Coordinates of C-alpha atoms in Angstrom, one line a residue:
Chain H
X150 CA -108.0 30.0 1.8
X151 CA -105.5 29.4 4.3
X152 CA -101.8 29.0 3.0
X153 CA -101.0 26.1 4.2
X154 CA -104.0 23.4 5.5
X155 CA -103.5 20.4 8.1
X156 CA -106.4 18.5 9.6
X157 CA -105.9 19.5 13.3
X158 CA -106.8 15.8 14.3
X159 CA -106.4 14.2 16.4
X160 CA -105.3 11.3 14.0
X161 CA -105.3 8.2 16.6
X162 CA -103.3 5.2 15.5
X163 CA -102.3 1.9 17.0
X164 CA -99.0 1.1 18.1
X165 CA -96.8 -0.4 15.4
X166 CA -99.5 1.5 12.5
X167 CA -98.7 3.6 9.5
X168 CA -99.5 7.3 10.1
X169 CA -100.4 9.5 7.3
X170 CA -99.9 13.2 7.9
X171 CA -101.3 15.3 5.0
X172 CA -100.8 18.9 4.1
X173 CA -101.8 20.9 1.1
X174 CA -100.3 24.6 0.6
X175 CA -101.8 27.2 -1.9
X176 CA -98.3 29.0 -3.4
X177 CA -97.3 27.0 -6.7
X178 CA -94.1 29.0 -6.6
X179 CA -93.3 27.3 -3.2
X180 CA -89.9 25.3 -3.4
X181 CA -89.4 24.2 0.2
X182 CA -91.3 21.7 2.4
X183 CA -90.6 21.2 5.9
X184 CA -92.3 18.6 8.5
X185 CA -91.6 19.7 12.5
X186 CA -92.8 17.7 15.5
X187 CA -94.1 19.5 18.3
X188 CA -94.2 17.6 22.0
X189 CA -96.4 19.2 24.2
X190 CA -95.1 23.1 25.8
X191 CA -91.9 22.2 24.0
X192 CA -90.5 23.7 21.0
X193 CA -90.8 22.6 17.3
X194 CA -88.1 20.2 16.2
X195 CA -87.3 19.7 12.3
X196 CA -87.9 16.3 11.8
X197 CA -87.8 16.4 7.7
X198 CA -87.4 18.3 4.4
X199 CA -88.0 17.7 1.0
X200 CA -87.4 20.0 -1.9
X201 CA -88.3 17.8 -5.2
X202 CA -91.1 15.4 -5.8
X203 CA -91.7 12.2 -5.1
X204 CA -90.5 10.5 -1.7
X205 CA -87.9 11.0 0.6
X206 CA -86.8 8.8 3.4
X207 CA -84.9 8.6 7.1
X208 CA -85.6 6.4 9.2
X209 CA -89.0 5.6 10.0
X210 CA -90.1 8.5 8.3
X211 CA -91.3 9.3 4.7
X212 CA -92.1 12.6 3.0
X213 CA -94.0 12.9 0.3
X214 CA -94.1 15.7 -2.7
X215 CA -96.7 16.1 -5.1
X216 CA -96.3 19.3 -6.8
X217 CA -98.7 19.8 -9.6
X218 CA -101.5 18.8 -6.5
X219 CA -99.6 20.9 -3.8
X220 CA -99.8 18.3 -1.4
X221 CA -96.8 17.1 1.4
X222 CA -97.3 14.5 3.2
X223 CA -95.6 12.8 6.2
X224 CA -95.7 8.9 6.9
X225 CA -94.4 7.5 10.1
X226 CA -93.6 3.6 9.7
X227 CA -94.2 1.4 12.8
X228 CA -95.8 4.1 15.0
X229 CA -94.6 4.2 18.9
X230 CA -96.1 6.3 21.8
X231 CA -93.5 8.5 21.7
X232 CA -94.4 9.5 18.4
X233 CA -97.6 11.2 19.7
X234 CA -97.0 14.6 19.2
X235 CA -98.5 17.5 17.2
X236 CA -96.8 17.8 13.7
X237 CA -96.7 21.0 11.7
X238 CA -96.2 20.9 8.0
X239 CA -94.5 24.3 6.8
X240 CA -94.1 25.8 3.6
X241 CA -91.2 28.9 1.9
X242 CA -92.9 31.5 0.4
X243 CA -91.5 31.8 -3.0
X244 CA -89.1 34.6 -3.7
X245 CA -86.6 32.7 -1.8
X246 CA -87.1 35.1 1.2
X247 CA -86.5 32.2 3.8
X248 CA -89.8 33.1 5.2
X249 CA -91.6 30.0 5.8
X250 CA -95.3 29.6 6.5
X251 CA -96.8 27.2 9.0
X252 CA -99.9 24.9 9.4
X253 CA -102.1 24.6 12.4
X254 CA -100.4 20.9 12.8
X255 CA -102.1 17.9 13.0
X256 CA -102.4 16.1 16.6
X257 CA -101.1 12.2 16.2
X258 CA -101.9 9.9 19.1
X259 CA -100.4 6.4 18.9
X260 CA -102.1 4.1 21.2
X261 CA -100.0 1.3 23.1
Chain M
X112 CA -72.7 22.9 22.2
X113 CA -73.8 24.4 19.1
X114 CA -77.3 25.7 19.5
X115 CA -79.9 28.4 20.1
X116 CA -80.7 29.9 23.8
X117 CA -83.7 31.7 24.7
X118 CA -84.1 33.6 28.3
X119 CA -86.0 33.6 30.1
X120 CA -88.4 30.2 29.6
X121 CA -91.5 32.1 32.2
X122 CA -91.9 35.6 32.1
X123 CA -94.7 37.5 34.2
X124 CA -95.5 41.2 33.5
X125 CA -98.0 43.5 34.0
X126 CA -100.3 45.4 31.7
X127 CA -98.5 48.5 30.4
X128 CA -94.6 47.3 30.7
X129 CA -92.2 46.7 28.0
X130 CA -90.4 43.6 27.7
X131 CA -87.5 42.2 25.9
X132 CA -86.9 38.6 25.1
X133 CA -83.3 37.3 24.7
X134 CA -82.3 35.1 21.5
X135 CA -78.8 33.8 21.1
X136 CA -77.6 31.2 18.2
X137 CA -73.8 30.0 17.6
X138 CA -75.0 28.2 15.0
X139 CA -73.6 30.6 12.7
X140 CA -76.6 31.2 10.6
X141 CA -77.1 34.6 8.8
X142 CA -81.0 34.7 9.3
X143 CA -83.1 34.6 12.5
X144 CA -86.7 34.6 12.9
X145 CA -89.3 35.7 16.0
X146 CA -92.7 33.7 16.1
X147 CA -95.7 33.7 18.5
X148 CA -97.7 30.7 19.0
X149 CA -101.1 30.9 20.8
X150 CA -102.7 27.8 22.5
X151 CA -104.2 25.3 19.7
X152 CA -102.5 27.4 16.6
X153 CA -99.6 27.1 14.0
X154 CA -96.6 29.3 14.4
X155 CA -96.9 33.5 13.2
X156 CA -94.3 35.1 12.3
X157 CA -93.6 38.5 13.8
X158 CA -89.8 39.8 12.9
X159 CA -87.3 38.3 10.8
X160 CA -83.2 39.1 9.9
X161 CA -81.5 38.1 7.0
X162 CA -78.5 40.0 7.9
X163 CA -76.9 41.6 10.3
X164 CA -78.3 45.1 11.0
X165 CA -81.0 44.9 8.7
X166 CA -85.1 43.4 9.7
X167 CA -88.2 42.8 8.2
X168 CA -91.7 42.8 9.6
X169 CA -93.7 39.8 9.5
X170 CA -97.1 39.0 9.1
X171 CA -97.9 40.4 13.1
X172 CA -95.2 43.1 13.8
X173 CA -97.8 45.6 15.5
X174 CA -96.6 46.3 18.7
X175 CA -93.3 44.8 18.9
X176 CA -89.5 45.9 17.7
X177 CA -86.4 44.4 17.1
X178 CA -82.8 44.9 16.4
X179 CA -79.9 42.6 14.9
X180 CA -76.7 44.3 16.4
X181 CA -74.6 40.9 16.2
X182 CA -74.7 37.8 14.1
X183 CA -75.4 36.1 17.1
X184 CA -78.7 38.1 18.8
X185 CA -81.7 39.1 17.5
X186 CA -83.7 40.1 20.9
X187 CA -87.4 41.2 20.9
X188 CA -89.5 44.0 22.9
X189 CA -93.0 43.6 23.6
X190 CA -94.0 46.8 23.8
X191 CA -97.4 48.1 25.9
X192 CA -98.8 48.7 22.5
X193 CA -99.2 44.7 22.2
X194 CA -103.3 44.2 22.4
X195 CA -102.3 39.8 23.0
X196 CA -98.9 39.6 24.4
X197 CA -99.8 36.5 26.2
X198 CA -98.6 33.8 24.1
X199 CA -95.3 31.3 23.6
X200 CA -92.9 33.3 21.7
X201 CA -90.1 30.9 19.8
X202 CA -87.0 32.3 18.3
X203 CA -85.3 30.4 15.4
X204 CA -82.3 30.7 13.2
X205 CA -81.6 29.0 9.9
X206 CA -80.0 29.1 6.1
X207 CA -81.4 27.7 3.1
X208 CA -84.8 28.0 4.5
X209 CA -84.3 25.4 7.3
X210 CA -85.3 26.9 10.5
X211 CA -84.2 25.4 13.9
X212 CA -86.1 26.6 16.7
X213 CA -84.9 28.1 20.7
X214 CA -86.7 26.2 23.4
X215 CA -89.1 29.0 23.6
X216 CA -90.3 31.9 26.2
X217 CA -93.8 31.8 27.8
X218 CA -94.9 35.4 28.6
X219 CA -97.9 36.2 30.6
X220 CA -99.4 39.5 30.8
X221 CA -102.0 40.5 33.5

């Protein structure tokens, strides 16, 4: 079992729809969860982080965390073609080392 | 401007040569990290440093070496012992778990 699992996709949604990206993790001691966006050929960019169970909203992005189910998701409302990218889920390793474990990423395609 | 810089953007080397990748940050972050990314894959941790003059091996440290003599700088040397060095190398810095990435260096070894 991978420590952080994501469906590689591609996930294809029409412009204006809600894109839902999912991630599961295996370490129950993990406390911090991050979503990065990576455009093709570029480096990852931090777009959201969440530490507590529930939802956290930032503009068109909502991160959702359920520690009991070891599940974190990212919702993108009103998806735009510019949102087309690979989204990486990252989870901190327990023990507060600052080390992150990354999933393989989900490729999102937003079609005009 | 605050940020993380990596140089060069592209690097080509022959097999058997050591090569050093530069990473500098002016964000005043204590922690710095090196990752490699292969096509279609996530990021794998090579080395990390949480404080000056100290660093730890990550998941794939074999064939790599680092130093952390200054807070701002964390260079990575890819040695000839690294069997598959061609990859996209990413440096990050951060605190409280949040990590911010530099633009990366694409290394090609032939």
